[in-house]
Coordinates of C-alpha atoms and ligand atoms in Angstrom, one line a residue:
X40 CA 16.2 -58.5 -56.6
X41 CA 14.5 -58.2 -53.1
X42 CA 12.2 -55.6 -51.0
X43 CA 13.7 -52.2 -51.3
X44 CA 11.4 -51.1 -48.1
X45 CA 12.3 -54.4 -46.2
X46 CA 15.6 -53.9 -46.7
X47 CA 15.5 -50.1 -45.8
X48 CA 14.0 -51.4 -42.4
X49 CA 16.2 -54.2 -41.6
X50 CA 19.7 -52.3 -42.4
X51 CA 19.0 -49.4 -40.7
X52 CA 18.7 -49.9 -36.8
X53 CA 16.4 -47.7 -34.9
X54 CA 18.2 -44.7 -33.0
X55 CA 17.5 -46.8 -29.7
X56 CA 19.0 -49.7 -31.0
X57 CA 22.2 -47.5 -32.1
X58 CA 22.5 -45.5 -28.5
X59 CA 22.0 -48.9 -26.0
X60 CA 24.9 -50.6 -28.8
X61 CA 26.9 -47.1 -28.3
X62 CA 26.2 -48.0 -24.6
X63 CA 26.9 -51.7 -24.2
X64 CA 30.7 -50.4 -26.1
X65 CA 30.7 -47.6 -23.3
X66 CA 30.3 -50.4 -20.8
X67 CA 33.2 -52.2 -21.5
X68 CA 35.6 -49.0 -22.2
X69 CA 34.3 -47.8 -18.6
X70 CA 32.5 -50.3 -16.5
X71 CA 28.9 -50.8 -16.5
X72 CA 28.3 -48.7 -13.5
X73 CA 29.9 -45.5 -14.9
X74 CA 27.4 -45.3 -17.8
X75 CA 23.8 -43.9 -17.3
X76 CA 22.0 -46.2 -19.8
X77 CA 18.4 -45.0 -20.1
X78 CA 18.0 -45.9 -23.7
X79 CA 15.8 -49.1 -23.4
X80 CA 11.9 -50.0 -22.3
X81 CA 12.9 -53.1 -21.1
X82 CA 11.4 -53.9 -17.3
X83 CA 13.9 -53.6 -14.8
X84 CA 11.8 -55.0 -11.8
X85 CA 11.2 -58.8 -11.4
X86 CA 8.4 -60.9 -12.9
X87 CA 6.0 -61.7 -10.1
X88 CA 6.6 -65.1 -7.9
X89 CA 3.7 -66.5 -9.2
X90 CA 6.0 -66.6 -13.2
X91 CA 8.3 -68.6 -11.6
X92 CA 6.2 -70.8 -9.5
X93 CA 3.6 -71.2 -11.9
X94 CA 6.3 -71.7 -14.4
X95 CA 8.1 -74.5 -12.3
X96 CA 4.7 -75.9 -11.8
X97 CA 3.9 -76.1 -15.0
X98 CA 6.7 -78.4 -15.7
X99 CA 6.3 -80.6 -13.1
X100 CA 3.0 -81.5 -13.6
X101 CA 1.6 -80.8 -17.0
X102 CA 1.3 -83.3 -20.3
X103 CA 4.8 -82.1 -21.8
X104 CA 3.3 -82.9 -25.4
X105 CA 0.3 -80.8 -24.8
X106 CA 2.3 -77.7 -22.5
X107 CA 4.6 -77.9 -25.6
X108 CA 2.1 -78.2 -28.4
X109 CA 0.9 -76.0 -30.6
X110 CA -2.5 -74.5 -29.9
X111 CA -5.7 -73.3 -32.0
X112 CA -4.6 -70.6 -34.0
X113 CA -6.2 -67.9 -31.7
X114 CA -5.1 -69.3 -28.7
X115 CA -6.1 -71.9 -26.1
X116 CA -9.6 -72.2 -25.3
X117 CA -9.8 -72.0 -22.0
X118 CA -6.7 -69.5 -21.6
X119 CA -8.8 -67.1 -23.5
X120 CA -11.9 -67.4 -21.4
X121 CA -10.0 -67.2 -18.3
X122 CA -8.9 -64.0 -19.7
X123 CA -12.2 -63.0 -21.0
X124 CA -13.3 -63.5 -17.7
X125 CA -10.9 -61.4 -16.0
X126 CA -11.5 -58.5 -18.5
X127 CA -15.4 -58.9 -18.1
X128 CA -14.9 -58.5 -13.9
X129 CA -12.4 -55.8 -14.0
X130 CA -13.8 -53.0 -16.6
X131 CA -17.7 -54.7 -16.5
X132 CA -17.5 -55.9 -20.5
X133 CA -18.8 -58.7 -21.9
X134 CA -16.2 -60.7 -23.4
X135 CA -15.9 -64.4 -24.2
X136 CA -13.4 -66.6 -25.5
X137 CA -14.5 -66.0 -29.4
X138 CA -13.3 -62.4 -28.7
X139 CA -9.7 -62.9 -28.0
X140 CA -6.5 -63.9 -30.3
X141 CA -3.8 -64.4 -28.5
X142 CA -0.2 -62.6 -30.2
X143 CA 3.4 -62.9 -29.5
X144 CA 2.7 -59.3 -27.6
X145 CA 1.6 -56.1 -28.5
X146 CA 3.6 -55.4 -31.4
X147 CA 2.1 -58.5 -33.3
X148 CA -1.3 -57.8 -32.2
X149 CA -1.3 -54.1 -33.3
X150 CA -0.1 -55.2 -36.9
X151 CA -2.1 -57.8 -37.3
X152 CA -5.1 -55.2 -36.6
X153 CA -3.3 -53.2 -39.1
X154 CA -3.4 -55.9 -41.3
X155 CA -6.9 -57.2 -40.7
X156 CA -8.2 -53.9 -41.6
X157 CA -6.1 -52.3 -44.3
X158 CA -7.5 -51.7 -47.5
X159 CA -5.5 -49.7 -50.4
X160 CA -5.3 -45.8 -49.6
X161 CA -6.3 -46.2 -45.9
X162 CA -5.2 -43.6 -43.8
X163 CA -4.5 -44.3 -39.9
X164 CA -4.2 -41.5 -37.3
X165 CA -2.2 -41.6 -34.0
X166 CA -0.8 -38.9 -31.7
X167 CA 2.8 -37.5 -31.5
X168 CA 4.1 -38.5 -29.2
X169 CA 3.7 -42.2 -30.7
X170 CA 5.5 -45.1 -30.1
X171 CA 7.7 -45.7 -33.3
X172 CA 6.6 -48.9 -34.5
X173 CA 3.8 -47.8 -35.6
X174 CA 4.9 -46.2 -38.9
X175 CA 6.2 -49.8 -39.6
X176 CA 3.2 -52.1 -38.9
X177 CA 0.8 -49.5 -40.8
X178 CA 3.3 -48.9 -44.0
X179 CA 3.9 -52.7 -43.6
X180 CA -0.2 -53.5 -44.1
X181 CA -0.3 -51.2 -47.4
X182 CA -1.7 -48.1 -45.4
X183 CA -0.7 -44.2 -44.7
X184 CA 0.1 -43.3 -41.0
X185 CA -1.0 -39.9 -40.4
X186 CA 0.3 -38.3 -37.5
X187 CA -1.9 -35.0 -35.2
X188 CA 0.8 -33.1 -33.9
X189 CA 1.6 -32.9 -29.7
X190 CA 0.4 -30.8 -27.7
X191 CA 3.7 -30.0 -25.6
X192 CA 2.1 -28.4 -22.8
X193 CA 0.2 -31.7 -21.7
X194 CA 0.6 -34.3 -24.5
X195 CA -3.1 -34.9 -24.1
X196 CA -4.6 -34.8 -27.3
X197 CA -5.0 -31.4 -29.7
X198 CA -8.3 -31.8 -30.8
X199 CA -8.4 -29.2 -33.7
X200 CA -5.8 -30.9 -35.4
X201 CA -7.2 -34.3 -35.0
X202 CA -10.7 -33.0 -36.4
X203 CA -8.7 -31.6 -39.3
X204 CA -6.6 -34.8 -40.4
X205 CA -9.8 -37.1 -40.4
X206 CA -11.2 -37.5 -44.0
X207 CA -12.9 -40.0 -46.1
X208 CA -10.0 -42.3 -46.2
X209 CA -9.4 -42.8 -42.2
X210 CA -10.0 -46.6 -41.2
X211 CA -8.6 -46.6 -38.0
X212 CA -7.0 -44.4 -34.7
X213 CA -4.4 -46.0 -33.0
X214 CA -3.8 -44.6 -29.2
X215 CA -1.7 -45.4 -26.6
X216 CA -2.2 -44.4 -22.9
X217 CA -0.1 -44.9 -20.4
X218 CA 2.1 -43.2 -23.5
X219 CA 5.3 -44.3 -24.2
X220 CA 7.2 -41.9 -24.6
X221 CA 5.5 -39.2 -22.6
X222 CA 4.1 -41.4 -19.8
X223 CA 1.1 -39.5 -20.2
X224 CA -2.6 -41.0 -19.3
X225 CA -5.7 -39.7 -21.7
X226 CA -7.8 -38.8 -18.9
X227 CA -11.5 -39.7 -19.4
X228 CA -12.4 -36.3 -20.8
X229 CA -10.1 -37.0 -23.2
X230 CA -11.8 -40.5 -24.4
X231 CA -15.2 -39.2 -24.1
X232 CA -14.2 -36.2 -26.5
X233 CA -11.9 -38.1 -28.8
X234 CA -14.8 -40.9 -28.9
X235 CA -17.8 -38.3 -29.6
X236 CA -15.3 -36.7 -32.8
X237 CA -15.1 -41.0 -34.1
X238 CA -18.7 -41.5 -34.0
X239 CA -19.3 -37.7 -36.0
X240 CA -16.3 -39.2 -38.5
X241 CA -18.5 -42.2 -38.8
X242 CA -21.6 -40.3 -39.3
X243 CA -20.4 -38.0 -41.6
X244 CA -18.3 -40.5 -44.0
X245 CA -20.9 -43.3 -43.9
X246 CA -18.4 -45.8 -42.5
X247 CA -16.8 -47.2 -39.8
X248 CA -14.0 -46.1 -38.3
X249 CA -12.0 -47.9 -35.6
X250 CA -10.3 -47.2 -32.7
X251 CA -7.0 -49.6 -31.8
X252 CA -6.1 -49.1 -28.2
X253 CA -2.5 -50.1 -27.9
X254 CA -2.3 -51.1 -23.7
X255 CA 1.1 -52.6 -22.4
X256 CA 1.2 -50.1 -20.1
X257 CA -2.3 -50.2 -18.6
X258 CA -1.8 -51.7 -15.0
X259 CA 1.7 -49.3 -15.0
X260 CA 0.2 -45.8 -13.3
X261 CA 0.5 -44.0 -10.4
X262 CA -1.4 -42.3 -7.5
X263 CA -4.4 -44.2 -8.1
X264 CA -5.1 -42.9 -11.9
X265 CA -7.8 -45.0 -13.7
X266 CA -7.3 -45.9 -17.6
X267 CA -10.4 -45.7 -18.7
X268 CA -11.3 -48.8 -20.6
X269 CA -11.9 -47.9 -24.4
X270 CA -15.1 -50.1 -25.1
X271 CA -16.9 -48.8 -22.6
X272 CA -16.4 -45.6 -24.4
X273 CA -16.6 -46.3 -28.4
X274 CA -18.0 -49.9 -29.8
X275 CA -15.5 -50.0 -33.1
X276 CA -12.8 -50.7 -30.5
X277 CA -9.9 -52.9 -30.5
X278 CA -7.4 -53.8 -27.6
X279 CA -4.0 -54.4 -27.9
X280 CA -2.5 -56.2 -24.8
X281 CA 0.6 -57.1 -23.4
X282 CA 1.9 -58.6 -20.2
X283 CA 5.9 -57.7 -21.2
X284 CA 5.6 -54.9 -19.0
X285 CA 3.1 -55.9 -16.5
X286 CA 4.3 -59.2 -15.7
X287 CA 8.1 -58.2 -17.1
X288 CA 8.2 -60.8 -19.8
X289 CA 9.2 -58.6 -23.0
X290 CA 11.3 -61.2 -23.9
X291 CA 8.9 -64.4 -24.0
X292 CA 6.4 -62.5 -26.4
X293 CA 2.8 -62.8 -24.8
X294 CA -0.1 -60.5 -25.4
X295 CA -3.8 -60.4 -26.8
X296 CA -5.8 -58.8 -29.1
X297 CA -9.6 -58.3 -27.7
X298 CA -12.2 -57.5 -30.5
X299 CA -15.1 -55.6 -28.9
X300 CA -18.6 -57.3 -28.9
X301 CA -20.2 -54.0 -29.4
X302 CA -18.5 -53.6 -33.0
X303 CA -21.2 -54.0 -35.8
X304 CA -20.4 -57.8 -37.3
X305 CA -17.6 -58.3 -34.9
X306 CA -17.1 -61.7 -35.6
X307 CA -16.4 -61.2 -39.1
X308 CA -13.9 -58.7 -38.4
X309 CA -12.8 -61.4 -35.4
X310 CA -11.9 -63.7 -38.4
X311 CA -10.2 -61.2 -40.6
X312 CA -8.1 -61.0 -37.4
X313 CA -7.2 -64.9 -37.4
X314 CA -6.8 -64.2 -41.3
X315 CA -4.5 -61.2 -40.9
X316 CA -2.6 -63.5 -38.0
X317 CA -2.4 -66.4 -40.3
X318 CA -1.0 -64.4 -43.5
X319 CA 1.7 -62.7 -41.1
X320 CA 2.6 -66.3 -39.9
X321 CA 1.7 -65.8 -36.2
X322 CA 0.8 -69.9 -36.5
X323 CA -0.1 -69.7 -32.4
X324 CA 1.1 -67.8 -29.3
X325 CA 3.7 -69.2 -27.2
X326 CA 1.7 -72.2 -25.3
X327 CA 3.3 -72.3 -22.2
X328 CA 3.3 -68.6 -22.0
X329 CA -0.2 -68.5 -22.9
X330 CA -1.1 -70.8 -19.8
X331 CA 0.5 -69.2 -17.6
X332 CA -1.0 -65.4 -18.4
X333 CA -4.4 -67.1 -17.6
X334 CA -2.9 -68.3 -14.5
X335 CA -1.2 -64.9 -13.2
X336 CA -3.8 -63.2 -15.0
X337 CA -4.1 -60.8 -12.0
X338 CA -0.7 -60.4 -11.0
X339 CA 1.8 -57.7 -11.9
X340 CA 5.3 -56.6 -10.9
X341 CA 5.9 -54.6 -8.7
X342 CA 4.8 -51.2 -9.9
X343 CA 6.2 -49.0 -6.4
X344 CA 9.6 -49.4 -7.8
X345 CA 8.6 -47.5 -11.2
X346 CA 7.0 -44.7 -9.1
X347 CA 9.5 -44.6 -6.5
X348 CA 12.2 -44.0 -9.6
X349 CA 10.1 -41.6 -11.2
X350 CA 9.7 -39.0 -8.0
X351 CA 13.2 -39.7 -7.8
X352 CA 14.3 -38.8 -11.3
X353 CA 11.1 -36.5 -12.4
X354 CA 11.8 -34.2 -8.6
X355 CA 15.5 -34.0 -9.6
X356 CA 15.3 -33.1 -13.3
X357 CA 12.7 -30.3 -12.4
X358 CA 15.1 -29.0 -9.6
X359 CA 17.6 -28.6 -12.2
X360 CA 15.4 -26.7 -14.9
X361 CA 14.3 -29.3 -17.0
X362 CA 10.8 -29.4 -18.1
X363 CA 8.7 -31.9 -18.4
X364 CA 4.8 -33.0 -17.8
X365 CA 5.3 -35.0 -14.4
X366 CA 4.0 -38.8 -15.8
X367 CA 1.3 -40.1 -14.4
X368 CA 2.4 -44.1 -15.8
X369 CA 4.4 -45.8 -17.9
X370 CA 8.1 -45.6 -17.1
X371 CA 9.6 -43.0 -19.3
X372 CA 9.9 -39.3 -19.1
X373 CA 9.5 -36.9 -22.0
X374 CA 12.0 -34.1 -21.2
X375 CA 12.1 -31.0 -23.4
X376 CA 15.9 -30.7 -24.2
X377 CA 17.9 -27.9 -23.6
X378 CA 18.4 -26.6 -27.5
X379 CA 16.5 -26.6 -30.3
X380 CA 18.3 -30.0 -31.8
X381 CA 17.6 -32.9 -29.6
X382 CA 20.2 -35.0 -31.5
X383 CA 22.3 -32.3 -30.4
X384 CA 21.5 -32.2 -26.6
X385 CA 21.7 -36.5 -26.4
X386 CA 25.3 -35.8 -27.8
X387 CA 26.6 -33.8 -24.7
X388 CA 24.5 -35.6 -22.6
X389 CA 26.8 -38.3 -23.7
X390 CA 30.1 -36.1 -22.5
X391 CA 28.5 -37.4 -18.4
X392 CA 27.8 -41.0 -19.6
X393 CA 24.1 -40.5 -19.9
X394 CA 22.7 -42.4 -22.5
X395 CA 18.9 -40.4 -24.0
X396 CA 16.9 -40.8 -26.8
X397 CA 16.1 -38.2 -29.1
X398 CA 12.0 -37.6 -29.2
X399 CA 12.2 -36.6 -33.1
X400 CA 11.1 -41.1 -34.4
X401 CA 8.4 -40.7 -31.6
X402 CA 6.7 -37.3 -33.7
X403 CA 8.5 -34.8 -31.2
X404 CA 11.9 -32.8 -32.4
X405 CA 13.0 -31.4 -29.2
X406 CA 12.3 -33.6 -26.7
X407 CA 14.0 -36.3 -25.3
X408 CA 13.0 -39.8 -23.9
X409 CA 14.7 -41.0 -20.5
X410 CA 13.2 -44.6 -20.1
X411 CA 13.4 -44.6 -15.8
X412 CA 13.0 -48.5 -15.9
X413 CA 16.2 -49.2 -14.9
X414 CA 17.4 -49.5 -11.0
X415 CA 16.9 -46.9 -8.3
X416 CA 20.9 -46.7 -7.5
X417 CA 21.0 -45.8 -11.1
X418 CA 19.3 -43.1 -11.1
X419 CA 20.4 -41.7 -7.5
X420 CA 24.0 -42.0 -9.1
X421 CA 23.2 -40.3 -12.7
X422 CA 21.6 -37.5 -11.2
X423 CA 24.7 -35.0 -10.8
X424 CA 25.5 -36.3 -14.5
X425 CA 21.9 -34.2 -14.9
X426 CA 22.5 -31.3 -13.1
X427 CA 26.4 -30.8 -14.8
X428 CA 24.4 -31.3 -18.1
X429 CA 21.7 -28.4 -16.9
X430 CA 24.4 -26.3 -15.5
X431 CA 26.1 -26.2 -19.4
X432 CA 23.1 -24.5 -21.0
X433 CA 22.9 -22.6 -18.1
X434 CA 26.3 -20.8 -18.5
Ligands
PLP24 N1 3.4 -50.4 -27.9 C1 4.1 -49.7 -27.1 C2 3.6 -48.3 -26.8 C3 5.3 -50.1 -26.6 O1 6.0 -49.3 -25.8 C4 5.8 -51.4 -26.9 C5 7.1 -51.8 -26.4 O2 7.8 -51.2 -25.8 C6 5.0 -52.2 -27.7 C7 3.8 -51.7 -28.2 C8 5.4 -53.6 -28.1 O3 5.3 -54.4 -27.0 P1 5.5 -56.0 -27.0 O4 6.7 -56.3 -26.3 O5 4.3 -56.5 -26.2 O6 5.5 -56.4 -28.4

């Protein structure tokens, strides 16, 4: 006999997974350019030059054994205090190497955090929308996801709710902003208010309760928003760091977890970290991808082509009657659908080639996720597919 729950997760592919195989089918019946794929998160603007070069360099010049080699645990030395650094100058922490673990991305380090601090009938809060994951890495470490409904009018966050769902057995909230899917940033009323409610919680249930920032997003914004940079807001604070979408390397699996220094015996929960990474198996990050975030660590793709598509799309869809809160980063749009059953809507949508997600895994029945990371000349071309779609529930 094996895992039941392992099973159930590895048998049934997520409904993204199922619409970009539907699409990749589509493809081949149709040709690639007659199908309006915006099913997948996956960057479609270039790494920076500095990948490549540094990359190449790398190579060229570097001890293979050692560029090739495994690494401490938490990471290389020096590719951690370069980052610490960096951190330290940008949001005015004060970080050093002993703070940072570097992961195979974001997704390792937010369930190794789940797993560092999971203990039997934990509860963990995050927002609808929420990226789906989640669920997963929390289930995964023994713990109860709880979930504080959207607020659809701005899908910042519904306080009421949230002060309602927090008890005795909360360990941890896990936020995301720039939000995937809504592309919404918490702006810095937000934090301050969601922050003031933790350290009540704590107060009140005589324990600590921490906050897991989950960040690939963060350099992704537009029109000069600023993320505010959770610990300078709450000191239980974790980060959870990524450079696939910053520096568009989803695929080589790079990212950081950054423990606060402000958290009360931080490096004891630092080391429950490097025990929660070495239960799951994470034996070290990627070395050569680990060197090289330190050495691009300032670098990002180039973001104007995400804002460029999202006036495009987001001025289109709204001429047409779809609603939506305009994002202010990230590169998806959370559009309410056009009837009540957003499976429903993503099956016509289908009848003009365009390929949606359904917002009901993300905590949102109703809406649907259109990921705009995909090129310009894709969108200019899918937007009549839009308006035919409008035009039928406007019969
Ligand atoms: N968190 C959010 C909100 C995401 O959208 C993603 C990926 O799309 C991840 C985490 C996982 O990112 P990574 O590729 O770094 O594991």
């Amino acid at each position: 006999m094996f895992s039941q729950e392992m099973y159930g997760l590895g048998s049934k592919r997520s409904v993204i997974r199922e619409i970009f195989e539907y699409g990749n089918k589509r493809k081949a019946e149709i040709g690639a350019e007659n199908v309006f794929d915006f099913s997948l998160g996956n960057p479609s603007v270039p790494a920076p030059d500095c990948v490549n070069e540094t990359l190449c360099e790398m190579l060229r010049t570097e001890n293979s054994v050692a560029l090739h080699g495994y690494t401490s645990a938490q990471g290389d030395f020096n590719v951690r205090k370069t980052i610490a650094e960096y951190i330290n100058k940008q949001y005015g922490v004060h970080l050093t190497a002993e703070n940072l673990y570097m992961t195979v991305g974001a997704a390792a380090s937010l369930s190794i955090c789940c797993r560092a601090l999971s203990l039997p009938e934990d509860e963990f809060i995050t927002f609808a929308p929420f990226f789906t994951e989640y669920r997963v890495f929390v289930e995964a470490a023994g713990s109860k996801l709880v979930v504080v409904p959207a607020n659809h009018e701005t899908f910042q966050i519904d306080f009421d709710s949230f002060r309602s769902l927090i008890n005795e057995h909360t360990k941890a909230v896990i936020i995301n902003s720039p939000n995937n899917p809504s592309g919404v940033v918490y702006s810095e009323e937000t934090i301050v208010t969601l922050c003031d409610i933790l350290r009540e919680a704590e107060k009140k249930y005589g324990h600590v309760i921490y906050l897991i920032s989950d960040e690939p997003y963060r350099e992704i914004v537009y029109d000069d928003i600023k993320v505010p940079y959770l610990m300078n807001y709450y000191d239980d604070t974790f980060v959870c760091y990524s450079y696939s979408k910053s520096l568009s390397l989803p695929g080589e699996r790079i990212g950081y977890i950054a423990v606060s220094d402000k958290m009360e015996d931080w490096k004891s929960v630092y080391a429950a970290v490097c025990g929660a990474g070495r239960a799951l198996g994470y034996v070290c990050a990627p070395s050569m991808f680990q060197r090289l975030a330190a050495r691009c660590v300032d670098k990002t793709s180039d973001i104007n082509i995400y804002k460029k598509n999202r006036d495009l799309l987001y001025g289109g869809l709204v001429q047409y009657g779809y609603h939506c809160v305009k994002p202010e980063g990230a590169f998806y749009l959370f559009v309410e659908a056009m009837e009540s059953d957003a499976y429903a809507f993503c099956e016509k949508a289908k009848k003009y080639e365009l390929l949606l997600v359904p917002g009901d895994d993300f905590g949102c029945p109703g809406f649907v996720r259109i990921s705009y990371c995909v090129s310009t000349e894709q969108i200019e071309r899918a937007l009549p597919a839009f308006e035919k779609l409008a035009k039928e529930y406007q019969k």
